[in-house]
Short mmCIF file of C-alpha atoms in Angstrom, two decimals:
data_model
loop_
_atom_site.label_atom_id
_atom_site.label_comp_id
_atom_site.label_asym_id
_atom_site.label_seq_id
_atom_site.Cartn_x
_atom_site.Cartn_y
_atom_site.Cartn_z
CA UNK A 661 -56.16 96.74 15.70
CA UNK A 662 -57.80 99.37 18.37
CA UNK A 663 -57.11 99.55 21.49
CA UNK A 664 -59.34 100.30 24.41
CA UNK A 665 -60.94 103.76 23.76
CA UNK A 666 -61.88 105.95 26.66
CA UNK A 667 -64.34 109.29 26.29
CA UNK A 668 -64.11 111.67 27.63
CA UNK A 669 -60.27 111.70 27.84
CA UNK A 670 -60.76 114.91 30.15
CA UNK A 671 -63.82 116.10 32.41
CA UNK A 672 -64.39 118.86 34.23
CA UNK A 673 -67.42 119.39 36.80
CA UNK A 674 -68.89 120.71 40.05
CA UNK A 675 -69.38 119.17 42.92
CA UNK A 676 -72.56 117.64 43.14
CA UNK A 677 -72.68 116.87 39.26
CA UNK A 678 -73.51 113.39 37.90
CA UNK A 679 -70.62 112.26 35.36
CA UNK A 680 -70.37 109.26 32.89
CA UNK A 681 -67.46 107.88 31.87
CA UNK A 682 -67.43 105.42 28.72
CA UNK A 683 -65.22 102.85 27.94
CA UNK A 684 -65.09 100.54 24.50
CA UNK A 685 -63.11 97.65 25.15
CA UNK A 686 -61.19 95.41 22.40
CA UNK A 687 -62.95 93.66 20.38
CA UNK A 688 -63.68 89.99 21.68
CA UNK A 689 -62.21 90.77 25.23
CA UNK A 690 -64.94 89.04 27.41
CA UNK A 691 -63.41 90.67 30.48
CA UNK A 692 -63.33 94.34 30.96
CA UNK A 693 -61.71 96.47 34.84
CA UNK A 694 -62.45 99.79 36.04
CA UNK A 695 -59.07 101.43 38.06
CA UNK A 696 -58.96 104.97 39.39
CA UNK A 697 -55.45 106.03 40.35
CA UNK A 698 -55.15 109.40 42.30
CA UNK A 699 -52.29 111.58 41.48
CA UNK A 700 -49.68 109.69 42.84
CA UNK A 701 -50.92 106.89 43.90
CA UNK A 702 -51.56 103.41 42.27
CA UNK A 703 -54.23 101.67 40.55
CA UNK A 704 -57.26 101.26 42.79
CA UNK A 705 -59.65 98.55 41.71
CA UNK A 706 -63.20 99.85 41.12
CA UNK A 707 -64.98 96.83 39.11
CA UNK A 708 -64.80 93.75 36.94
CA UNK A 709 -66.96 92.31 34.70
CA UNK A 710 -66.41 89.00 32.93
CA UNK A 711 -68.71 87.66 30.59
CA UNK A 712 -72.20 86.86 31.32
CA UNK A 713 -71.45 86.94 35.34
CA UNK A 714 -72.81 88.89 37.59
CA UNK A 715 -69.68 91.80 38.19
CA UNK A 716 -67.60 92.08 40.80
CA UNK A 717 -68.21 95.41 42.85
CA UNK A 718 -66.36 95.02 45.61
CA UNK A 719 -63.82 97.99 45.02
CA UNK A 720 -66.60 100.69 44.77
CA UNK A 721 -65.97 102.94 47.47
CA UNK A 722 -69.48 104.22 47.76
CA UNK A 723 -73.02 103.71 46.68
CA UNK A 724 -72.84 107.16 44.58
CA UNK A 725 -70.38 105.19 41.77
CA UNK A 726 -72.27 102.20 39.87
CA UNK A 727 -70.99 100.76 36.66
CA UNK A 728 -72.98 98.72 33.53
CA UNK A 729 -71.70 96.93 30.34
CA UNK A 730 -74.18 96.61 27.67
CA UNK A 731 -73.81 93.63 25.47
CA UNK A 732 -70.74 92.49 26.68
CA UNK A 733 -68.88 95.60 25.28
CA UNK A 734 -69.42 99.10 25.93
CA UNK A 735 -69.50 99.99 29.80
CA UNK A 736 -69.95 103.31 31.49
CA UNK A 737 -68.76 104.18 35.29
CA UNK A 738 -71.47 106.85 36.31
CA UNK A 739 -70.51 109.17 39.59
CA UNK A 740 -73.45 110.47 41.17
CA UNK A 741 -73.02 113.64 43.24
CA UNK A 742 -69.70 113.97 42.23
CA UNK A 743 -66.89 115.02 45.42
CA UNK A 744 -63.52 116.35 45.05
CA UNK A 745 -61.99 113.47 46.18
CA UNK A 746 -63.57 111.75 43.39
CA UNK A 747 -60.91 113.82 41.38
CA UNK A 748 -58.41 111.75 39.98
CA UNK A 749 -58.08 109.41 36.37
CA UNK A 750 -59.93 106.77 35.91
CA UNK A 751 -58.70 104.00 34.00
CA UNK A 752 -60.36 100.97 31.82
CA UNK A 753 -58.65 97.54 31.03
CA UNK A 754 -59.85 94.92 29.29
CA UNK A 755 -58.51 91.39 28.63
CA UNK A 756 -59.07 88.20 26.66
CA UNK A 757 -57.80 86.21 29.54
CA UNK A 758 -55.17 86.19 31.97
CA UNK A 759 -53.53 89.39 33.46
CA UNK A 760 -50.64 89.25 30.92
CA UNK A 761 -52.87 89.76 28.41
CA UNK A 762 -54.62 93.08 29.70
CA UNK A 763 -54.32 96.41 27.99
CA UNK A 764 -55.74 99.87 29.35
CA UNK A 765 -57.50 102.86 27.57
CA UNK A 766 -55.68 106.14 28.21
CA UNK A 767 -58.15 107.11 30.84
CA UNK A 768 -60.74 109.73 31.89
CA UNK A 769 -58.96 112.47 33.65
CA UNK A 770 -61.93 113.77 35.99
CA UNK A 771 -61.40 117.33 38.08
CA UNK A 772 -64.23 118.06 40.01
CA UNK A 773 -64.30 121.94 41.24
CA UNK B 1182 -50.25 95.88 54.87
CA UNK B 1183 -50.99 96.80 51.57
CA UNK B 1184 -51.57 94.01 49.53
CA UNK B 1185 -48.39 94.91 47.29
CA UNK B 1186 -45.91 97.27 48.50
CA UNK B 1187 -43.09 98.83 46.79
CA UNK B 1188 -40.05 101.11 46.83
CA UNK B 1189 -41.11 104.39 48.01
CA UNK B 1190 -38.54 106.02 44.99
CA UNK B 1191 -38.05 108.37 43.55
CA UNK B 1192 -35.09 107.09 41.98
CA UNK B 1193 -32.37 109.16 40.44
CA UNK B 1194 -29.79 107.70 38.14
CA UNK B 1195 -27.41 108.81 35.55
CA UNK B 1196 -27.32 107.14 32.52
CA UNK B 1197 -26.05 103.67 32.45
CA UNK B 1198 -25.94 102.78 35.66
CA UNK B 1199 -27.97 100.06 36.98
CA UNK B 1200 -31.13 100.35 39.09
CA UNK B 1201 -33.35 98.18 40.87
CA UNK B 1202 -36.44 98.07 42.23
CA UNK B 1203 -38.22 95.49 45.09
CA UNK B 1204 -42.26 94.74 45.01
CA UNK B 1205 -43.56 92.61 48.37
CA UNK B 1206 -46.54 91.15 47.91
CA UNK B 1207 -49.02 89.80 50.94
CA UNK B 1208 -50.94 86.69 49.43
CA UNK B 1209 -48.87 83.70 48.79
CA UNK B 1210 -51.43 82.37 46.36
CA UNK B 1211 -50.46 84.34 44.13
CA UNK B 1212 -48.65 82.80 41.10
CA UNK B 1213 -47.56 85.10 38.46
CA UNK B 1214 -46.30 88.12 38.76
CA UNK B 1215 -45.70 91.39 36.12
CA UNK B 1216 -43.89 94.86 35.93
CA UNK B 1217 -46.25 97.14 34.11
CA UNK B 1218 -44.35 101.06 33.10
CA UNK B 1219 -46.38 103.83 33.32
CA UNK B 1220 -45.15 107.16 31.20
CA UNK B 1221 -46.36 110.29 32.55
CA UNK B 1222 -49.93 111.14 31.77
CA UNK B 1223 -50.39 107.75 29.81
CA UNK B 1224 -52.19 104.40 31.01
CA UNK B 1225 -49.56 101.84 32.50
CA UNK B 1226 -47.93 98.77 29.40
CA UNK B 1227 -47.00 95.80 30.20
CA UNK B 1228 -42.81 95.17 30.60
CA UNK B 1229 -42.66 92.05 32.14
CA UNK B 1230 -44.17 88.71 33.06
CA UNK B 1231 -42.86 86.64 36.03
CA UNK B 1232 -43.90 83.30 36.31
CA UNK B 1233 -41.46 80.92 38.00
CA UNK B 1234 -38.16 81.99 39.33
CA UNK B 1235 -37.24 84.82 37.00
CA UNK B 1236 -37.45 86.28 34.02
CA UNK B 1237 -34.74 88.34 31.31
CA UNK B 1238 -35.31 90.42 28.28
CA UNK B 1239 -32.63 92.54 27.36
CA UNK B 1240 -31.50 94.93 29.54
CA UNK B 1241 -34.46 93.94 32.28
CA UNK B 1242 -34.75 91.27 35.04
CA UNK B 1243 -36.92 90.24 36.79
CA UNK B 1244 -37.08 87.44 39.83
CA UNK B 1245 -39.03 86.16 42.07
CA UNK B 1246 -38.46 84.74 45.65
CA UNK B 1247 -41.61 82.93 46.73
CA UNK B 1248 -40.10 81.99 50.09
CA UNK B 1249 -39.73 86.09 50.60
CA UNK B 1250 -43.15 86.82 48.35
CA UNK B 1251 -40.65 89.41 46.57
CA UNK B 1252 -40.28 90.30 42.88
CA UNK B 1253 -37.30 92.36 42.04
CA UNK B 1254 -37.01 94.44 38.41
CA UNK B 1255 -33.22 95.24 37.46
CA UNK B 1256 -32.30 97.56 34.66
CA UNK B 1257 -29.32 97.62 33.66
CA UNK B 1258 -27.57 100.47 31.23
CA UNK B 1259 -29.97 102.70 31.94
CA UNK B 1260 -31.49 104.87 29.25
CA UNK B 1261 -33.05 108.39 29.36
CA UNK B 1262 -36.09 106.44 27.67
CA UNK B 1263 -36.40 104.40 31.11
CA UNK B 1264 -37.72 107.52 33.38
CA UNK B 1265 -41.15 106.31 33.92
CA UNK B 1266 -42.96 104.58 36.47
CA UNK B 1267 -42.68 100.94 37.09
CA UNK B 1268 -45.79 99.11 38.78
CA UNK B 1269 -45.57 96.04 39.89
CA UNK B 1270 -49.15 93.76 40.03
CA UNK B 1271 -49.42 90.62 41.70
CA UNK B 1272 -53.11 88.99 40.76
CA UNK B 1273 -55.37 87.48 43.04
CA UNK B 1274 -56.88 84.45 41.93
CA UNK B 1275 -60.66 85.01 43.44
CA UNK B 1276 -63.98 84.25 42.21
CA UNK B 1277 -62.61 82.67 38.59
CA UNK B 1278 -60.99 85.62 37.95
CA UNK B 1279 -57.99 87.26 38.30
CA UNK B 1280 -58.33 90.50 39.90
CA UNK B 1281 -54.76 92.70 39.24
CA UNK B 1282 -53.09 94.13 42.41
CA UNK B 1283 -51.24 97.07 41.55
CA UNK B 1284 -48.59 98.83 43.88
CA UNK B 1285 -48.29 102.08 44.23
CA UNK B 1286 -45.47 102.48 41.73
CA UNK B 1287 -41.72 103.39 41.70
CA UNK B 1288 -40.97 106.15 39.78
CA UNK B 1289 -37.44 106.41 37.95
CA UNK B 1290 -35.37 109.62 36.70
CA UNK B 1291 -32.55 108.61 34.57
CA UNK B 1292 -30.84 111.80 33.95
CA UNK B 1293 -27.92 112.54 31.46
#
């Protein structure tokens, strides 16, 4: 069946843009991450949502990035004011339950000039 | 200390020789443990679960030494196919959920 679809799979801006990034999950997955991982680096958590609960935000680094899932499926990170340092890919994972059971999109590559 | 450490790497290994690579993790709550590879440019897959001592499947292994809060990935005969990166998670049990705690990744070179 599909997999976790990302869009855009690349993004280019300038700083000071607002970007979305969108992220369809698998089908039936009630839980659904955000990552970023800068070049090198590993997976930094950004946000979870599970279900009907109220997300957990706690790896947002600042009040410019915010994240919403509609209907349980769809979600979109938005970056406000977009930085340079905000350059790097981020990543979407969602999972029926249990971290063995997780799979990631291919990721948003986002380059901000 | 990061919540999940790992080997530094890179590591660069002809093929079939054996290679392997140590994860520390910092909450001993923690239960269950996975190797996730990462290709170049591509979102990270799952390799391996962990969840008591250790773990085989093929030419992988994996342990786990509570006492030390280590997990350890061995490859042996190693393949061209292997270069990648290997991440090591350890999830934290918090709020209902797991969250997944990746490390920064080892990155392996298996070169002919």
């Amino acid at each position: 069946g599909a997999g976790v679809s990302q869009s855009p799979s690349n993004k280019v801006t300038e700083k000071g843009k607002d970007v979305e990034l969108r992220c369809d999950p698998i089908s039936g997955h009630t839980a659904l991450y955000w990552y970023r991982q800068s070049l090198g680096q590993g997976l930094e958590f950004l946000i979870y949502f599970q279900g009907n609960s109220a997300p957990d935000k706690s790896g947002l680094p600042s009040d410019r990035f915010s994240a919403e899932r509609t209907g349980g499926s769809v979600s979109t990170l938005t970056i406000q004011r977009t930085q340079q340092e905000d350059s790097a890919v981020y990543l979407c994972a969602s999972s029926s339950g249990g971290a063995g059971r997780t799979s990631f999109g291919a990721g948003t590559r986002l380059s901000v000039l | 200390r990061k919540e999940v450490e790992q080997d530094p790497g890179p590591f660069n290994v002809p093929e079939g020789a054996t290679v392997a690579f140590n994860c520390t993790y910092s909450n001993s709550a923690s239960q269950s443990f996975f190797w996730y590879r990462q290709d170049c440019r591509k979102e990270p897959k799952l390799l391996m679960s962990v969840y008591s001592s250790g773990n085989e499947d093929g030419r992988f292994t994996a342990q786990l030494n509570r006492a030390s809060q280590y997990i350890s990935l061995l490859i042996r005969d190693s393949k061209l196919s292997d270069s990648a990166t290997y991440l090591c998670v350890a999830p934290l049990f918090s709020g209902g959920y797991n969250k997944l705690i990746f490390g920064a990744g080892t990155r392996l070179a298996v070169h002919p």
